Amino acid sequence: MPLASTRRTGLVDQVIEQLRASVSSGEWPVGTKIPTEPELADTLGVGRNTLREAVRALAHSGILEVRQGDGTYVRATSEVSGALRRLCGSELREVLQVRRCLEVEGARLAASNRTDADLAELRAFLDRTETSDDDDFVHSDTAFHLAVVRASHNSVLIELYRGLIEAITASVATASARPDGKVSHRGLVEAIAAGDVERAGREAGGFLDDLLAQTPDPQG
């Protein structure tokens, strides 16, 4: 490979890492539009062609999404999350089934691994869900479930769950619109606080089993 090409490839890789860091750190949350090409090129001190290659690579991996005539948006927090977004459909029943797998194990691990700080965060989100209006309930309930998974302190499980957060949020919104769709998770928090692994798993799976029972199976 010519030396000039080697240098260019190295520079593109550096820009990819800088852009990826802005996403993974939360500076650019999922769903937001990143700065324009001229702004980024100026900020990073690179040419536009180098920047375009980096953006193209991250779009291919599923982290970014280029919308012609509109801009570039954050689609996922990592390559793993991007792959999950492509694989996971929007069918509610499928999302609920995947949620059950991840949330039951997340709750069981949280009962074993949670810290006092985790527990305080869970209780704060729980209080918020129980006092919020319809619009805020969806976001606070989703944040609660993510906090449970974070309390597991299993980085792979957390990344998998975060990778599906948009589909999970949509499933929370759909479920909460049903009669008696707003479920209190106080029993789950109590189980995690007590370190009761089995009860935490039952509490996490129980309400999802109820939602699945109310959700038609498109396969018949």
CSV table of C-alpha atoms in Angstrom, one decimal:
chain,number,residue,atom,x,y,z
A,1,MET,CA,0.0,0.0,0.0
A,2,PRO,CA,1.4,3.5,-0.9
A,3,LEU,CA,2.5,5.5,2.1
A,4,ALA,CA,0.0,8.3,1.3
A,5,SER,CA,-2.8,5.7,1.4
A,6,THR,CA,-1.5,4.3,4.7
A,7,ARG,CA,-1.5,7.7,6.3
A,8,ARG,CA,-5.0,8.4,5.0
A,9,THR,CA,-6.4,5.1,6.3
A,10,GLY,CA,-4.9,5.8,9.7
A,11,LEU,CA,-6.5,9.3,9.7
A,12,VAL,CA,-9.9,7.9,8.8
A,13,ASP,CA,-9.6,5.3,11.6
A,14,GLN,CA,-8.8,8.1,14.1
A,15,VAL,CA,-11.8,10.1,13.0
A,16,ILE,CA,-14.0,6.9,13.3
A,17,GLU,CA,-12.8,6.5,16.9
A,18,GLN,CA,-13.5,10.2,17.7
A,19,LEU,CA,-17.0,10.0,16.2
A,20,ARG,CA,-17.7,6.7,18.0
A,21,ALA,CA,-16.6,8.2,21.3
A,22,SER,CA,-19.0,11.1,20.9
A,23,VAL,CA,-21.8,8.5,20.5
A,24,SER,CA,-20.8,6.1,23.2
A,25,SER,CA,-20.2,8.8,25.8
A,26,GLY,CA,-23.8,10.2,25.3
A,27,GLU,CA,-22.6,13.5,23.8
A,28,TRP,CA,-24.7,12.5,20.8
A,29,PRO,CA,-27.7,10.5,22.1
A,30,VAL,CA,-29.5,8.0,19.9
A,31,GLY,CA,-32.0,9.7,17.6
A,32,THR,CA,-30.2,13.0,17.5
A,33,LYS,CA,-28.7,14.8,14.5
A,34,ILE,CA,-24.9,15.1,14.6
A,35,PRO,CA,-23.2,18.4,13.6
A,36,THR,CA,-23.0,19.2,9.9
A,37,GLU,CA,-20.1,18.1,7.8
A,38,PRO,CA,-18.4,21.5,7.6
A,39,GLU,CA,-18.7,21.9,11.4
A,40,LEU,CA,-17.2,18.4,12.1
A,41,ALA,CA,-14.4,18.8,9.6
A,42,ASP,CA,-13.5,22.1,11.2
A,43,THR,CA,-13.7,20.8,14.7
A,44,LEU,CA,-11.7,17.6,14.0
A,45,GLY,CA,-9.2,19.4,11.7
A,46,VAL,CA,-9.6,17.0,8.8
A,47,GLY,CA,-10.7,17.2,5.2
A,48,ARG,CA,-14.3,16.5,4.2
A,49,ASN,CA,-13.3,13.5,2.2
A,50,THR,CA,-11.7,11.9,5.3
A,51,LEU,CA,-14.8,12.8,7.3
A,52,ARG,CA,-17.1,11.3,4.7
A,53,GLU,CA,-15.2,8.0,4.7
A,54,ALA,CA,-15.5,7.8,8.5
A,55,VAL,CA,-19.2,8.6,8.5
A,56,ARG,CA,-19.7,6.1,5.7
A,57,ALA,CA,-18.0,3.4,7.8
A,58,LEU,CA,-20.1,4.1,10.9
A,59,ALA,CA,-23.3,4.2,8.8
A,60,HIS,CA,-22.3,0.8,7.4
A,61,SER,CA,-21.9,-0.6,10.9
A,62,GLY,CA,-25.3,0.8,12.0
A,63,ILE,CA,-24.1,3.4,14.4
A,64,LEU,CA,-25.0,6.4,12.1
A,65,GLU,CA,-27.7,6.9,9.5
A,66,VAL,CA,-27.3,9.3,6.6
A,67,ARG,CA,-30.5,10.8,5.5
A,68,GLN,CA,-30.0,12.5,2.1
A,69,GLY,CA,-31.1,16.2,2.2
A,70,ASP,CA,-31.6,16.1,6.0
A,71,GLY,CA,-28.4,15.2,7.7
A,72,THR,CA,-26.8,12.3,9.7
A,73,TYR,CA,-28.4,10.9,12.8
A,74,VAL,CA,-27.2,8.6,15.6
A,75,ARG,CA,-28.9,5.2,15.2
A,76,ALA,CA,-27.1,3.1,17.8
A,77,THR,CA,-24.5,3.3,20.5
A,78,SER,CA,-22.2,0.6,19.1
A,79,GLU,CA,-21.8,-1.9,16.3
A,80,VAL,CA,-23.5,-4.5,18.5
A,81,SER,CA,-26.5,-2.2,19.0
A,82,GLY,CA,-26.6,-1.5,15.3
A,83,ALA,CA,-26.7,-5.1,14.4
A,84,LEU,CA,-29.5,-5.7,16.9
A,85,ARG,CA,-31.6,-2.9,15.5
A,86,ARG,CA,-31.3,-4.5,12.0
A,87,LEU,CA,-32.3,-7.9,13.4
A,88,CYS,CA,-35.1,-6.9,15.7
A,89,GLY,CA,-38.4,-6.2,14.0
A,90,SER,CA,-41.1,-4.0,15.3
A,91,GLU,CA,-43.6,-6.8,16.0
A,92,LEU,CA,-44.8,-6.2,19.5
A,93,ARG,CA,-45.0,-9.8,20.5
A,94,GLU,CA,-41.4,-10.4,19.4
A,95,VAL,CA,-40.1,-7.4,21.3
A,96,LEU,CA,-41.9,-8.5,24.5
A,97,GLN,CA,-40.4,-11.9,24.2
A,98,VAL,CA,-36.9,-10.5,23.9
A,99,ARG,CA,-37.6,-8.1,26.7
A,100,ARG,CA,-38.6,-11.0,28.9
A,101,CYS,CA,-35.3,-12.8,28.2
A,102,LEU,CA,-33.2,-9.8,29.0
A,103,GLU,CA,-35.2,-8.3,31.8
A,104,VAL,CA,-35.7,-11.4,33.9
A,105,GLU,CA,-32.0,-12.2,33.8
A,106,GLY,CA,-31.2,-8.5,34.4
A,107,ALA,CA,-33.4,-8.5,37.5
A,108,ARG,CA,-31.9,-11.7,38.9
A,109,LEU,CA,-28.4,-10.3,38.5
A,110,ALA,CA,-29.4,-7.0,39.9
A,111,ALA,CA,-30.7,-8.8,43.1
A,112,SER,CA,-27.2,-10.2,43.5
A,113,ASN,CA,-25.0,-7.3,42.3
A,114,ARG,CA,-26.9,-4.0,43.0
A,115,THR,CA,-25.2,-1.3,44.9
A,116,ASP,CA,-26.9,1.2,47.3
A,117,ALA,CA,-26.6,3.8,44.5
A,118,ASP,CA,-28.4,1.5,42.1
A,119,LEU,CA,-31.2,1.0,44.6
A,120,ALA,CA,-31.6,4.7,45.1
A,121,GLU,CA,-31.8,5.2,41.4
A,122,LEU,CA,-34.4,2.4,41.0
A,123,ARG,CA,-36.6,4.0,43.8
A,124,ALA,CA,-36.3,7.4,42.2
A,125,PHE,CA,-37.5,6.1,38.8
A,126,LEU,CA,-40.2,4.1,40.5
A,127,ASP,CA,-41.6,7.1,42.3
A,128,ARG,CA,-41.5,9.0,39.0
A,129,THR,CA,-43.4,6.4,37.1
A,130,GLU,CA,-46.1,6.3,39.8
A,131,THR,CA,-46.7,10.1,39.7
A,132,SER,CA,-46.2,10.8,36.0
A,133,ASP,CA,-48.7,11.6,33.3
A,134,ASP,CA,-49.1,9.5,30.2
A,135,ASP,CA,-46.4,11.0,28.1
A,136,ASP,CA,-43.8,11.0,30.9
A,137,PHE,CA,-44.7,7.5,32.0
A,138,VAL,CA,-43.4,6.0,28.9
A,139,HIS,CA,-40.0,7.6,29.3
A,140,SER,CA,-39.7,7.1,33.0
A,141,ASP,CA,-40.9,3.5,32.8
A,142,THR,CA,-38.3,2.7,30.1
A,143,ALA,CA,-35.6,4.4,32.2
A,144,PHE,CA,-36.6,2.3,35.1
A,145,HIS,CA,-36.2,-1.0,33.2
A,146,LEU,CA,-32.9,0.2,31.9
A,147,ALA,CA,-31.8,1.0,35.4
A,148,VAL,CA,-32.7,-2.5,36.5
A,149,VAL,CA,-30.5,-4.0,33.8
A,150,ARG,CA,-27.7,-1.5,34.6
A,151,ALA,CA,-27.9,-2.7,38.2
A,152,SER,CA,-26.9,-6.2,36.9
A,153,HIS,CA,-23.4,-4.8,36.3
A,154,ASN,CA,-23.1,-7.2,33.3
A,155,SER,CA,-21.7,-5.0,30.5
A,156,VAL,CA,-22.8,-7.3,27.7
A,157,LEU,CA,-26.4,-7.5,28.9
A,158,ILE,CA,-26.5,-3.8,29.3
A,159,GLU,CA,-25.3,-3.2,25.8
A,160,LEU,CA,-27.8,-5.6,24.4
A,161,TYR,CA,-30.6,-3.9,26.2
A,162,ARG,CA,-29.5,-0.4,25.2
A,163,GLY,CA,-29.3,-1.6,21.6
A,164,LEU,CA,-33.1,-2.3,21.7
A,165,ILE,CA,-34.1,0.8,23.7
A,166,GLU,CA,-36.2,2.3,20.9
A,167,ALA,CA,-38.2,-0.9,20.3
A,168,ILE,CA,-38.5,-1.3,24.1
A,169,THR,CA,-39.8,2.3,24.4
A,170,ALA,CA,-42.4,1.7,21.7
A,171,SER,CA,-43.6,-1.5,23.5
A,172,VAL,CA,-43.9,0.4,26.8
A,173,ALA,CA,-46.0,3.0,25.0
A,174,THR,CA,-48.3,0.4,23.4
A,175,ALA,CA,-48.7,-1.5,26.7
A,176,SER,CA,-49.4,1.6,28.8
A,177,ALA,CA,-52.2,2.7,26.4
A,178,ARG,CA,-54.2,-0.4,27.4
A,179,PRO,CA,-56.6,-0.5,30.3
A,180,ASP,CA,-54.6,-1.2,33.4
A,181,GLY,CA,-51.5,-1.1,31.3
A,182,LYS,CA,-49.5,1.0,33.8
A,183,VAL,CA,-48.0,-1.6,36.1
A,184,SER,CA,-46.2,-0.8,39.4
A,185,HIS,CA,-42.9,-2.4,39.9
A,186,ARG,CA,-42.6,-1.8,43.6
A,187,GLY,CA,-42.4,-5.6,44.2
A,188,LEU,CA,-39.5,-5.9,41.8
A,189,VAL,CA,-37.6,-3.1,43.6
A,190,GLU,CA,-38.3,-4.8,47.0
A,191,ALA,CA,-37.0,-8.1,45.7
A,192,ILE,CA,-33.8,-6.5,44.3
A,193,ALA,CA,-33.3,-4.6,47.6
A,194,ALA,CA,-33.7,-7.8,49.6
A,195,GLY,CA,-31.3,-9.7,47.3
A,196,ASP,CA,-34.0,-12.2,46.5
A,197,VAL,CA,-32.9,-13.6,43.1
A,198,GLU,CA,-35.8,-15.9,42.5
A,199,ARG,CA,-38.5,-13.4,43.4
A,200,ALA,CA,-36.8,-10.7,41.3
A,201,GLY,CA,-36.9,-12.9,38.3
A,202,ARG,CA,-40.6,-13.7,38.9
A,203,GLU,CA,-41.5,-10.0,39.4
A,204,ALA,CA,-39.7,-9.1,36.2
A,205,GLY,CA,-41.3,-11.8,34.1
A,206,GLY,CA,-44.8,-11.7,35.6
A,207,PHE,CA,-46.0,-8.5,34.1
A,208,LEU,CA,-44.4,-9.3,30.7
A,209,ASP,CA,-46.2,-12.7,30.7
A,210,ASP,CA,-49.4,-10.8,31.3
A,211,LEU,CA,-48.7,-8.5,28.4
A,212,LEU,CA,-47.8,-11.4,26.1
A,213,ALA,CA,-51.0,-13.1,27.0
A,214,GLN,CA,-52.9,-10.0,25.9
A,215,THR,CA,-50.9,-9.7,22.6
A,216,PRO,CA,-52.2,-11.6,19.6
A,217,ASP,CA,-49.7,-14.0,17.9
A,218,PRO,CA,-49.5,-13.1,14.2
A,219,GLN,CA,-48.6,-16.7,13.4
A,220,GLY,CA,-52.0,-17.8,14.5
